[in-house]
CSV table of C-alpha atoms and ligand atoms in Angstrom, one decimal:
chain,number,residue,atom,x,y,z
A,1,LYS,CA,-17.0,-14.6,-16.3
A,2,TYR,CA,-13.5,-14.2,-14.8
A,3,ILE,CA,-11.2,-16.3,-12.9
A,4,LEU,CA,-9.6,-14.4,-10.0
A,5,ALA,CA,-6.7,-15.5,-7.9
A,6,VAL,CA,-5.7,-13.9,-4.6
A,7,ALA,CA,-2.0,-14.3,-3.8
A,8,GLY,CA,-1.5,-13.9,-0.1
A,9,GLY,CA,-4.9,-15.4,0.5
A,10,GLY,CA,-4.0,-15.7,4.2
A,11,SER,CA,-4.0,-11.9,4.6
A,12,THR,CA,-6.3,-10.4,7.2
A,13,TYR,CA,-7.5,-8.1,4.4
A,14,THR,CA,-8.9,-11.0,2.3
A,15,PRO,CA,-12.4,-11.2,3.8
A,16,GLY,CA,-12.9,-7.4,3.3
A,17,ILE,CA,-11.7,-7.6,-0.3
A,18,ILE,CA,-14.0,-10.5,-0.9
A,19,ARG,CA,-17.0,-8.6,0.4
A,20,SER,CA,-16.1,-5.8,-1.9
A,21,LEU,CA,-15.9,-8.2,-4.9
A,22,MET,CA,-19.3,-9.7,-4.0
A,23,ASP,CA,-20.9,-6.2,-3.9
A,24,ARG,CA,-19.6,-5.7,-7.4
A,25,LEU,CA,-20.4,-9.0,-9.1
A,26,GLU,CA,-22.4,-7.3,-11.8
A,27,ASP,CA,-19.4,-5.3,-12.9
A,28,LEU,CA,-16.9,-8.0,-12.4
A,29,PRO,CA,-18.7,-11.4,-12.8
A,30,LEU,CA,-16.6,-14.2,-11.4
A,31,SER,CA,-16.7,-18.0,-12.1
A,32,GLU,CA,-13.9,-18.9,-9.8
A,33,ILE,CA,-11.9,-17.4,-6.8
A,34,ARG,CA,-8.7,-19.2,-5.9
A,35,PHE,CA,-6.8,-18.4,-2.8
A,36,TYR,CA,-3.0,-18.9,-2.9
A,37,ASP,CA,-0.6,-18.6,-0.1
A,38,ILE,CA,2.7,-20.3,0.9
A,39,ASP,CA,1.3,-20.7,4.4
A,40,GLY,CA,-1.6,-23.1,3.7
A,41,ALA,CA,-2.5,-23.5,7.4
A,42,ARG,CA,-3.0,-19.8,8.0
A,43,GLN,CA,-4.8,-19.4,4.7
A,44,SER,CA,-7.3,-22.2,5.3
A,45,LYS,CA,-8.5,-20.3,8.4
A,46,VAL,CA,-8.9,-17.0,6.6
A,47,VAL,CA,-10.7,-18.8,3.8
A,48,VAL,CA,-13.4,-20.0,6.2
A,49,ALA,CA,-14.4,-16.4,6.6
A,50,ALA,CA,-14.0,-15.6,3.0
A,51,LYS,CA,-16.2,-18.5,2.0
A,52,ALA,CA,-18.8,-17.5,4.5
A,53,VAL,CA,-18.9,-14.0,2.9
A,54,ILE,CA,-19.2,-15.5,-0.6
A,55,ALA,CA,-22.1,-17.8,0.6
A,56,GLU,CA,-24.1,-14.7,1.7
A,57,TYR,CA,-24.2,-13.6,-2.0
A,58,THR,CA,-24.0,-16.7,-4.3
A,59,ASP,CA,-23.3,-20.4,-4.6
A,60,SER,CA,-22.2,-20.3,-8.2
A,61,ILE,CA,-18.6,-19.3,-7.7
A,62,LEU,CA,-16.1,-22.2,-7.4
A,63,VAL,CA,-13.7,-21.5,-4.5
A,64,THR,CA,-10.4,-23.2,-4.1
A,65,ASP,CA,-7.6,-22.6,-1.6
A,66,THR,CA,-4.2,-23.9,-2.5
A,67,THR,CA,-0.4,-23.7,-2.0
A,68,ASP,CA,0.2,-24.9,-5.5
A,69,PRO,CA,0.9,-22.1,-8.1
A,70,GLN,CA,-0.4,-24.0,-11.1
A,71,THR,CA,-3.7,-24.8,-9.4
A,72,ALA,CA,-3.9,-21.1,-8.4
A,73,PHE,CA,-3.0,-19.3,-11.6
A,74,GLU,CA,-4.0,-21.7,-14.5
A,75,ASN,CA,-6.0,-19.6,-16.9
A,76,ALA,CA,-6.6,-16.8,-14.4
A,77,ASP,CA,-7.7,-13.4,-15.7
A,78,PHE,CA,-6.8,-11.4,-12.6
A,79,VAL,CA,-4.4,-11.9,-9.7
A,80,PHE,CA,-4.7,-9.7,-6.6
A,81,ALA,CA,-1.3,-9.7,-4.9
A,82,GLN,CA,-1.1,-8.8,-1.2
A,83,MET,CA,1.9,-10.7,0.1
A,84,ARG,CA,3.5,-9.8,3.5
A,85,VAL,CA,6.9,-11.4,3.4
A,86,GLY,CA,8.0,-12.4,6.9
A,87,LYS,CA,4.6,-11.7,8.2
A,88,TYR,CA,4.0,-9.5,11.3
A,89,ALA,CA,7.0,-11.1,13.1
A,90,LEU,CA,9.3,-9.4,10.7
A,91,ARG,CA,7.3,-6.2,10.6
A,92,GLU,CA,7.8,-6.0,14.3
A,93,LEU,CA,11.6,-6.2,13.8
A,94,ASP,CA,11.5,-3.7,10.9
A,95,GLU,CA,9.9,-1.3,13.4
A,96,LYS,CA,11.8,-2.1,16.6
A,97,ILE,CA,15.4,-2.4,15.2
A,98,PRO,CA,15.5,1.2,13.8
A,99,LEU,CA,13.8,2.5,17.0
A,100,SER,CA,16.5,0.9,19.1
A,101,HIS,CA,18.8,3.3,17.3
A,102,ASN,CA,16.5,6.2,17.8
A,103,VAL,CA,15.4,6.1,14.1
A,104,VAL,CA,11.9,6.0,12.7
A,105,GLY,CA,10.5,2.4,13.0
A,106,GLN,CA,7.8,2.1,10.3
A,107,GLU,CA,6.6,-0.7,8.0
A,108,THR,CA,7.3,1.1,4.7
A,109,CYS,CA,9.1,4.3,5.5
A,110,GLY,CA,12.8,4.5,6.6
A,111,PRO,CA,15.1,1.5,7.3
A,112,GLY,CA,12.2,-0.8,8.1
A,113,GLY,CA,10.7,-0.2,4.7
A,114,LEU,CA,14.0,-0.8,3.0
A,115,ALA,CA,14.4,-4.0,4.9
A,116,TYR,CA,10.9,-5.1,3.9
A,117,GLY,CA,11.8,-4.2,0.3
A,118,LEU,CA,14.8,-6.4,0.5
A,119,ARG,CA,12.6,-9.3,1.5
A,120,THR,CA,9.8,-8.7,-1.0
A,121,ILE,CA,11.5,-8.3,-4.4
A,122,ALA,CA,12.4,-12.0,-5.0
A,123,PRO,CA,9.0,-13.4,-4.0
A,124,MET,CA,7.2,-10.8,-6.1
A,125,ILE,CA,9.3,-11.8,-9.1
A,126,GLU,CA,8.5,-15.4,-8.4
A,127,LEU,CA,4.8,-14.6,-8.4
A,128,ILE,CA,5.1,-12.7,-11.7
A,129,ASP,CA,6.8,-15.7,-13.3
A,130,TYR,CA,4.1,-18.1,-12.1
A,131,VAL,CA,1.4,-15.8,-13.5
A,132,GLU,CA,3.3,-15.5,-16.8
A,133,GLN,CA,3.7,-19.3,-16.9
A,134,TYR,CA,0.1,-20.3,-16.0
A,135,ALA,CA,-2.4,-17.5,-16.4
A,136,LYS,CA,-4.0,-16.0,-19.5
A,137,GLU,CA,-1.8,-13.9,-21.6
A,138,THR,CA,-4.0,-10.9,-20.9
A,139,ALA,CA,-4.0,-11.4,-17.2
A,140,TRP,CA,-3.3,-8.5,-14.9
A,141,ILE,CA,-1.7,-8.6,-11.4
A,142,VAL,CA,-3.2,-5.8,-9.3
A,143,ASN,CA,-0.7,-5.4,-6.6
A,144,TYR,CA,-1.1,-4.1,-3.0
A,145,SER,CA,2.1,-5.7,-1.7
A,146,ASN,CA,4.3,-3.3,0.2
A,147,PRO,CA,6.7,-1.6,0.2
A,148,ALA,CA,4.9,-0.6,-3.0
A,149,SER,CA,7.4,2.0,-4.2
A,150,ILE,CA,10.3,-0.4,-4.0
A,151,VAL,CA,8.3,-3.3,-5.3
A,152,ALA,CA,7.2,-1.2,-8.3
A,153,GLU,CA,10.8,-0.3,-9.0
A,154,GLY,CA,11.9,-3.9,-8.7
A,155,VAL,CA,9.2,-5.1,-11.1
A,156,ARG,CA,10.0,-2.3,-13.6
A,157,LYS,CA,13.6,-3.2,-13.6
A,158,LEU,CA,13.4,-7.0,-13.5
A,159,ARG,CA,10.2,-7.7,-15.4
A,160,PRO,CA,9.5,-4.6,-17.5
A,161,LYS,CA,6.8,-6.2,-19.6
A,162,ALA,CA,4.8,-7.7,-16.8
A,163,ARG,CA,1.2,-6.6,-16.6
A,164,VAL,CA,1.4,-5.4,-13.0
A,165,LEU,CA,-0.6,-2.5,-11.7
A,166,ASN,CA,0.8,-1.2,-8.4
A,167,ILE,CA,-1.7,0.5,-6.2
A,168,CYS,CA,-2.0,1.9,-2.6
A,169,ASP,CA,-5.0,2.9,-0.7
A,170,MET,CA,-3.4,5.9,1.1
A,171,PRO,CA,-4.3,8.5,-1.6
A,172,VAL,CA,-7.9,7.2,-1.8
A,173,ALA,CA,-8.1,6.9,2.0
A,174,THR,CA,-6.9,10.5,2.3
A,175,MET,CA,-9.6,11.5,-0.2
A,176,ARG,CA,-12.1,9.7,2.0
A,177,ASN,CA,-11.1,11.9,5.0
A,178,ILE,CA,-11.1,15.1,2.8
A,179,ALA,CA,-14.5,14.3,1.5
A,180,ALA,CA,-15.7,13.9,5.1
A,181,ILE,CA,-14.2,17.2,6.0
A,182,LEU,CA,-16.0,18.9,3.1
A,183,GLY,CA,-19.2,17.0,3.6
A,184,VAL,CA,-19.2,15.5,0.1
A,185,GLU,CA,-19.0,12.0,-1.3
A,186,ARG,CA,-15.5,10.7,-2.1
A,187,GLU,CA,-16.6,10.2,-5.7
A,188,GLU,CA,-17.3,13.9,-6.1
A,189,LEU,CA,-13.7,14.8,-5.3
A,190,VAL,CA,-11.3,15.2,-8.3
A,191,VAL,CA,-7.7,15.5,-7.2
A,192,ASP,CA,-4.3,16.4,-8.6
A,193,TYR,CA,-1.5,14.6,-6.9
A,194,PHE,CA,2.2,13.9,-7.6
A,195,GLY,CA,5.0,12.0,-5.9
A,196,LEU,CA,6.2,8.5,-5.1
A,197,ASN,CA,4.2,6.0,-3.2
A,198,HIS,CA,3.9,7.0,0.5
A,199,PHE,CA,5.7,10.2,-0.6
A,200,GLY,CA,3.4,12.6,-2.4
A,201,TRP,CA,1.3,15.8,-2.3
A,202,PHE,CA,-2.3,16.7,-3.3
A,203,THR,CA,-2.1,19.9,-5.3
A,204,ARG,CA,-5.8,20.4,-6.1
A,205,LEU,CA,-9.0,19.2,-4.4
A,206,GLU,CA,-11.8,19.9,-6.8
A,207,VAL,CA,-15.6,19.5,-6.1
A,208,ASP,CA,-18.0,20.7,-8.8
A,209,GLY,CA,-15.2,22.5,-10.7
A,210,ILE,CA,-14.1,24.5,-7.6
A,211,ASP,CA,-10.7,23.9,-5.9
A,212,ARG,CA,-11.3,23.5,-2.2
A,213,LEU,CA,-7.6,23.0,-1.2
A,214,ALA,CA,-7.3,26.2,0.8
A,215,GLU,CA,-10.4,25.4,2.8
A,216,VAL,CA,-9.2,21.9,3.5
A,217,ARG,CA,-5.8,23.1,4.6
A,218,GLU,CA,-7.5,25.6,6.9
A,219,HIS,CA,-9.4,22.7,8.5
A,220,VAL,CA,-6.3,20.4,8.7
A,221,TYR,CA,-4.3,23.3,10.3
A,222,LYS,CA,-6.8,23.2,13.2
A,223,HIS,CA,-8.0,19.7,13.5
A,224,GLY,CA,-5.6,17.5,11.5
A,225,LEU,CA,-6.9,15.4,8.6
A,226,LEU,CA,-9.9,14.3,10.5
A,227,THR,CA,-13.6,15.1,11.2
A,228,GLU,CA,-14.9,15.2,14.7
A,229,ASP,CA,-17.1,12.2,13.9
A,230,VAL,CA,-14.5,9.5,13.1
A,231,SER,CA,-17.1,7.0,12.2
A,232,LYS,CA,-16.8,8.6,8.7
A,233,ILE,CA,-13.3,7.2,8.6
A,234,ASP,CA,-13.6,3.4,7.9
A,235,TYR,CA,-12.3,0.7,10.2
A,236,ARG,CA,-9.0,0.4,8.4
A,237,HIS,CA,-7.8,3.8,9.7
A,238,ALA,CA,-10.0,4.7,12.7
A,239,ASP,CA,-8.0,3.3,15.6
A,240,SER,CA,-6.0,5.5,18.0
A,241,SER,CA,-2.7,5.1,16.1
A,242,TRP,CA,-4.2,6.2,12.8
A,243,ILE,CA,-6.0,9.0,14.4
A,244,LYS,CA,-2.7,10.2,15.8
A,245,THR,CA,-1.2,9.9,12.3
A,246,PHE,CA,-3.9,12.0,10.7
A,247,LYS,CA,-3.7,14.6,13.5
A,248,ASN,CA,0.1,14.9,13.0
A,249,ILE,CA,-0.5,16.4,9.5
A,250,LYS,CA,-1.0,19.6,11.4
A,251,LEU,CA,2.8,19.5,12.0
A,252,ILE,CA,3.5,19.6,8.3
A,253,MET,CA,0.9,22.4,7.7
A,254,ASP,CA,2.8,24.6,10.2
A,255,HIS,CA,5.9,24.4,8.0
A,256,PHE,CA,4.8,24.2,4.4
A,257,PRO,CA,2.2,26.6,3.2
A,258,GLU,CA,1.1,24.9,0.0
A,259,TYR,CA,-0.4,21.6,-1.1
A,260,LEU,CA,-1.7,18.8,1.2
A,261,PRO,CA,0.8,16.1,2.1
A,262,ASN,CA,0.3,12.3,2.0
A,263,PRO,CA,0.2,11.4,5.8
A,264,TYR,CA,3.3,9.3,5.3
A,265,LEU,CA,5.5,12.4,4.7
A,266,GLN,CA,5.5,13.0,8.5
A,267,TYR,CA,8.1,10.1,8.8
A,268,TYR,CA,10.5,11.9,6.5
A,269,LEU,CA,9.9,15.5,7.6
A,270,PHE,CA,9.6,15.0,11.3
A,271,PRO,CA,11.6,11.9,12.2
A,272,ASP,CA,12.7,13.4,15.5
A,273,HIS,CA,9.1,14.0,16.6
A,274,ILE,CA,8.1,10.5,15.4
A,275,VAL,CA,10.8,8.8,17.4
A,276,GLU,CA,10.1,10.9,20.5
A,277,THR,CA,6.5,9.8,20.4
A,278,SER,CA,7.0,6.2,19.5
A,279,ASN,CA,6.8,3.3,22.0
A,280,LYS,CA,10.0,1.3,21.4
A,281,ASP,CA,8.7,-1.8,23.1
A,282,TYR,CA,5.2,-1.9,21.6
A,283,THR,CA,4.9,-0.8,18.0
A,284,ARG,CA,2.3,-0.8,15.3
A,285,ALA,CA,3.0,-4.5,14.5
A,286,ASN,CA,2.1,-5.4,18.1
A,287,GLU,CA,-1.1,-3.4,17.8
A,288,VAL,CA,-2.1,-5.1,14.6
A,289,MET,CA,-1.2,-8.6,15.9
A,290,ASP,CA,-3.2,-8.0,19.1
A,291,GLY,CA,-6.0,-6.3,17.2
A,292,ARG,CA,-6.9,-6.9,13.6
A,293,GLU,CA,-5.1,-10.3,13.4
A,294,LYS,CA,-6.6,-11.6,16.7
A,295,THR,CA,-10.1,-10.4,15.8
A,296,LEU,CA,-10.1,-12.2,12.5
A,297,PHE,CA,-9.0,-15.5,13.9
A,298,GLU,CA,-11.5,-15.2,16.7
A,299,THR,CA,-14.2,-14.4,14.2
A,300,VAL,CA,-13.3,-17.6,12.3
A,301,GLU,CA,-13.3,-19.7,15.5
A,302,LYS,CA,-16.7,-18.3,16.5
A,303,PHE,CA,-18.1,-18.9,13.1
A,304,GLU,CA,-17.0,-22.5,13.1
A,305,GLU,CA,-18.7,-23.0,16.5
A,306,THR,CA,-21.9,-21.1,15.9
A,307,GLY,CA,-22.3,-20.6,12.2
A,308,ILE,CA,-22.6,-16.9,12.8
A,309,LEU,CA,-20.2,-14.6,11.0
A,310,GLU,CA,-19.6,-11.5,13.0
A,311,ASP,CA,-19.1,-8.4,10.8
A,312,SER,CA,-15.6,-7.6,11.9
A,313,PHE,CA,-14.3,-6.7,8.5
A,314,ALA,CA,-16.4,-4.1,6.8
A,315,VAL,CA,-15.3,-3.2,3.3
A,316,GLY,CA,-13.7,0.2,3.5
A,317,VAL,CA,-11.7,2.0,0.8
A,318,HIS,CA,-9.0,-0.6,0.8
A,319,GLY,CA,-11.5,-3.2,-0.4
A,320,THR,CA,-13.4,-1.0,-2.8
A,321,PHE,CA,-10.3,0.6,-4.4
A,322,ILE,CA,-8.8,-2.6,-5.7
A,323,VAL,CA,-12.1,-3.7,-7.1
A,324,ASP,CA,-12.6,-0.2,-8.7
A,325,VAL,CA,-9.3,-0.3,-10.6
A,326,THR,CA,-9.9,-3.9,-11.6
A,327,VAL,CA,-13.3,-3.1,-13.0
A,328,SER,CA,-11.8,-0.2,-15.0
A,329,ILE,CA,-9.2,-2.7,-16.5
A,330,ALA,CA,-11.8,-5.4,-17.2
A,331,GLN,CA,-14.3,-3.1,-18.9
A,332,ASN,CA,-11.6,-0.8,-20.3
A,333,LEU,CA,-13.3,2.2,-18.7
A,334,GLY,CA,-10.3,4.5,-18.5
A,335,LYS,CA,-11.4,5.8,-15.1
A,336,ARG,CA,-9.1,8.2,-13.3
A,337,TYR,CA,-7.4,7.0,-10.2
A,338,VAL,CA,-4.1,7.8,-8.4
A,339,VAL,CA,-1.8,4.8,-9.0
A,340,MET,CA,1.9,4.0,-9.6
A,341,THR,CA,3.2,4.2,-13.1
A,342,GLU,CA,6.4,4.8,-15.0
A,343,ASN,CA,7.1,8.6,-15.3
A,344,ASN,CA,8.0,8.7,-19.0
A,345,GLY,CA,7.7,12.5,-19.2
A,346,THR,CA,4.6,12.9,-17.0
A,347,ILE,CA,6.7,15.0,-14.7
A,348,PRO,CA,9.4,16.2,-17.1
A,349,ASN,CA,11.9,17.3,-14.5
A,350,LEU,CA,12.0,13.9,-12.8
A,351,PRO,CA,13.8,10.9,-14.3
A,352,ALA,CA,11.8,9.2,-17.1
A,353,ASP,CA,12.3,5.8,-15.4
A,354,ALA,CA,10.9,6.8,-12.0
A,355,MET,CA,7.9,4.9,-10.7
A,356,ILE,CA,5.8,7.8,-9.7
A,357,GLU,CA,2.3,8.0,-8.1
A,358,VAL,CA,-0.1,10.3,-10.1
A,359,PRO,CA,-3.6,10.3,-11.5
A,360,ALA,CA,-3.9,7.9,-14.4
A,361,PHE,CA,-6.6,6.6,-16.6
A,362,ILE,CA,-6.9,2.9,-16.0
A,363,THR,CA,-7.5,0.9,-19.2
A,364,ALA,CA,-7.3,-2.7,-20.4
A,365,ASP,CA,-3.7,-1.9,-21.4
A,366,GLY,CA,-2.8,-0.5,-18.0
A,367,PRO,CA,-2.5,3.0,-16.6
A,368,LYS,CA,-2.2,6.0,-18.9
A,369,PRO,CA,-0.9,8.9,-16.7
A,370,GLU,CA,-2.3,12.4,-17.0
A,371,PHE,CA,0.4,15.0,-17.8
A,372,VAL,CA,1.5,16.8,-14.6
A,373,GLY,CA,4.3,19.1,-15.7
A,374,ASP,CA,7.4,20.3,-13.9
A,375,ILE,CA,7.3,20.3,-10.1
A,376,PRO,CA,8.9,23.0,-7.9
A,377,TYR,CA,12.5,22.4,-6.8
A,378,PHE,CA,11.8,21.6,-3.1
A,379,TYR,CA,9.6,18.6,-4.1
A,380,LYS,CA,11.8,17.5,-6.9
A,381,ALA,CA,14.8,17.4,-4.5
A,382,MET,CA,12.9,15.5,-1.9
A,383,ILE,CA,11.5,13.0,-4.4
A,384,GLU,CA,14.9,12.5,-6.1
A,385,GLN,CA,16.6,11.7,-2.8
A,386,GLN,CA,14.0,9.2,-1.9
A,387,LEU,CA,13.9,7.8,-5.4
A,388,ALA,CA,17.7,7.3,-5.4
A,389,SER,CA,17.5,5.5,-2.0
A,390,GLU,CA,14.9,3.1,-3.5
A,391,LYS,CA,16.6,2.6,-6.9
A,392,ILE,CA,20.0,1.9,-5.2
A,393,LEU,CA,18.3,-0.5,-2.8
A,394,VAL,CA,16.9,-2.5,-5.8
A,395,GLU,CA,20.4,-2.6,-7.3
A,396,ALA,CA,21.8,-3.8,-4.0
A,397,ILE,CA,19.3,-6.7,-4.1
A,398,ILE,CA,20.1,-7.6,-7.7
A,399,GLU,CA,23.9,-7.3,-7.3
A,400,GLY,CA,24.0,-8.6,-3.7
A,401,SER,CA,25.9,-5.4,-2.8
A,402,TYR,CA,26.4,-4.4,0.8
A,403,GLU,CA,27.9,-1.1,-0.3
A,404,LYS,CA,24.8,-0.2,-2.3
A,405,ALA,CA,22.5,-1.2,0.5
A,406,LEU,CA,24.5,1.1,2.8
A,407,GLN,CA,24.2,3.9,0.2
A,408,ALA,CA,20.4,3.3,0.0
A,409,PHE,CA,20.1,3.5,3.8
A,410,THR,CA,22.4,6.6,4.0
A,411,LEU,CA,20.3,8.5,1.4
A,412,ASN,CA,17.0,7.8,3.3
A,413,LYS,CA,15.9,11.0,5.0
A,414,THR,CA,15.0,9.3,8.2
A,415,LEU,CA,18.6,8.3,8.9
A,416,PRO,CA,20.7,11.1,10.5
A,417,SER,CA,24.2,9.9,9.4
A,418,ALA,CA,26.1,7.2,7.6
A,419,LYS,CA,27.3,5.8,10.9
A,420,VAL,CA,23.7,5.3,12.2
A,421,ALA,CA,22.7,4.0,8.7
A,422,LYS,CA,25.4,1.3,9.0
A,423,ALA,CA,24.5,0.3,12.5
A,424,VAL,CA,20.8,-0.1,11.6
A,425,LEU,CA,21.6,-1.9,8.4
A,426,ASP,CA,23.9,-4.4,10.2
A,427,ASP,CA,21.2,-5.2,12.7
A,428,LEU,CA,18.6,-5.7,10.0
A,429,ILE,CA,20.9,-8.0,8.1
A,430,ALA,CA,21.2,-10.2,11.1
A,431,ALA,CA,17.4,-10.2,11.6
A,432,ASN,CA,16.7,-11.0,8.0
A,433,LYS,CA,19.2,-13.7,7.3
A,434,ASP,CA,16.6,-16.2,6.2
A,435,PHE,CA,15.0,-13.7,3.8
A,436,TRP,CA,17.6,-11.5,2.1
A,437,PRO,CA,20.0,-12.2,-0.7
A,438,THR,CA,23.5,-12.3,0.7
A,439,LEU,CA,24.9,-8.8,0.7
B,501,G6P,C1,-2.1,2.2,4.7
B,501,G6P,C2,-1.1,2.0,3.6
B,501,G6P,C3,-0.7,0.6,3.5
B,501,G6P,C4,-0.2,0.1,4.8
B,501,G6P,C5,-1.3,0.2,5.8
B,501,G6P,C6,-0.8,-0.1,7.2
B,501,G6P,O1,-3.4,1.7,4.3
B,501,G6P,O2,-1.5,2.5,2.4
B,501,G6P,O3,0.4,0.6,2.6
B,501,G6P,O4,0.2,-1.3,4.7
B,501,G6P,O5,-1.8,1.5,5.9
B,501,G6P,O6,-1.8,-0.1,8.1
B,501,G6P,P1,-1.8,-0.9,9.5
B,501,G6P,O7,-3.1,-0.7,10.1
B,501,G6P,O8,-1.4,-2.3,9.2
B,501,G6P,O9,-0.7,-0.2,10.3
B,502,MN,MN1,0.1,2.0,0.9
């Protein structure tokens, strides 16, 4: 039986992930679950819900919540990492500061994502070092922490030997929508995909050996990446903002007659449209704080008063995916999932040291990417520009270099000029003074 630690235990995603773990106890038997967070007060509330979920299934798992790294990671087999450095207060600034300059305001894409990256690298390295110090030698960190592309590059550069698997639920969530469009189960869909995190394209959507990409594109062209019945899209991505995001894919279809883009590409390809249709005073961070966050804490309060746990956090692909990849590691199944991994010739015409997102076989030794081959020049050029922005940002953090931070911002496709890049960077430096290395 395994010991699992959840770093960022105070996350609103925790109860859903726990439910997913409980549904899979036969595949991933657990003796202990330890919740770890630097905000012990917030975590202790979330853990009330997590414990209630566990109690529905078993009383034989020892559950601890702690702010002490040794207590959390001693002898652990797996660590799920889902930290949000600066919490939603800083996400709000990541979104609103760029928007105040008429630039895309998004959690992981554009200047907000770069700002979030600047906050997250040091805490992520700290976590890796704790795990190295206390956990089993064979322990794996399965990492959802954003901005995943920049985090993956920082980890590759600063802790190249660390056993960290960087994952994101967007490819699998997109597959969920595609499966709904095709009227098949997500598990029946076999995809080819290449890119960086939140920056990639599906190139084949196979069901029973037949590529259905053209058919799916035809549907998306008319209706967006959605079915009429949105109940097939799970709670994580079924609110009005996500529905708008999935509808917007139509925009990309109009312009690019091949492949199926990751929804996040709209921020890079249509930043003007995104800014025009954004509310500068009430962004996604506000929606999440007033929605998902509030609901969870209300659910906990109600549970404490009545003993009834309302089902406000169904599992969804976010919860199932992290457990799927972990089971594949634990049992050395070599199952094929889209994850982040070092290129090393998988896409020969991209740099070998790029952290790319592609299908890989997930083994006890980590991800083994399937060969992709050279990609067409348009995609290569877009990816290399984004990659350069992210790699230079990580250098800026390590060297404390303002010049490099400005280069990283300037290279980001959401920023229209070096002048605007500098103005946004300077405002973000002021807002992040408690979090960033001195630039
Ligand atoms: C997707 C992405 C995550 C991101 C999340 C934001 O699932 O893959 O990387 O954090 O969406 O969703 P939210 O509902 O918080 O805006
Ligand atoms: Mn993601």
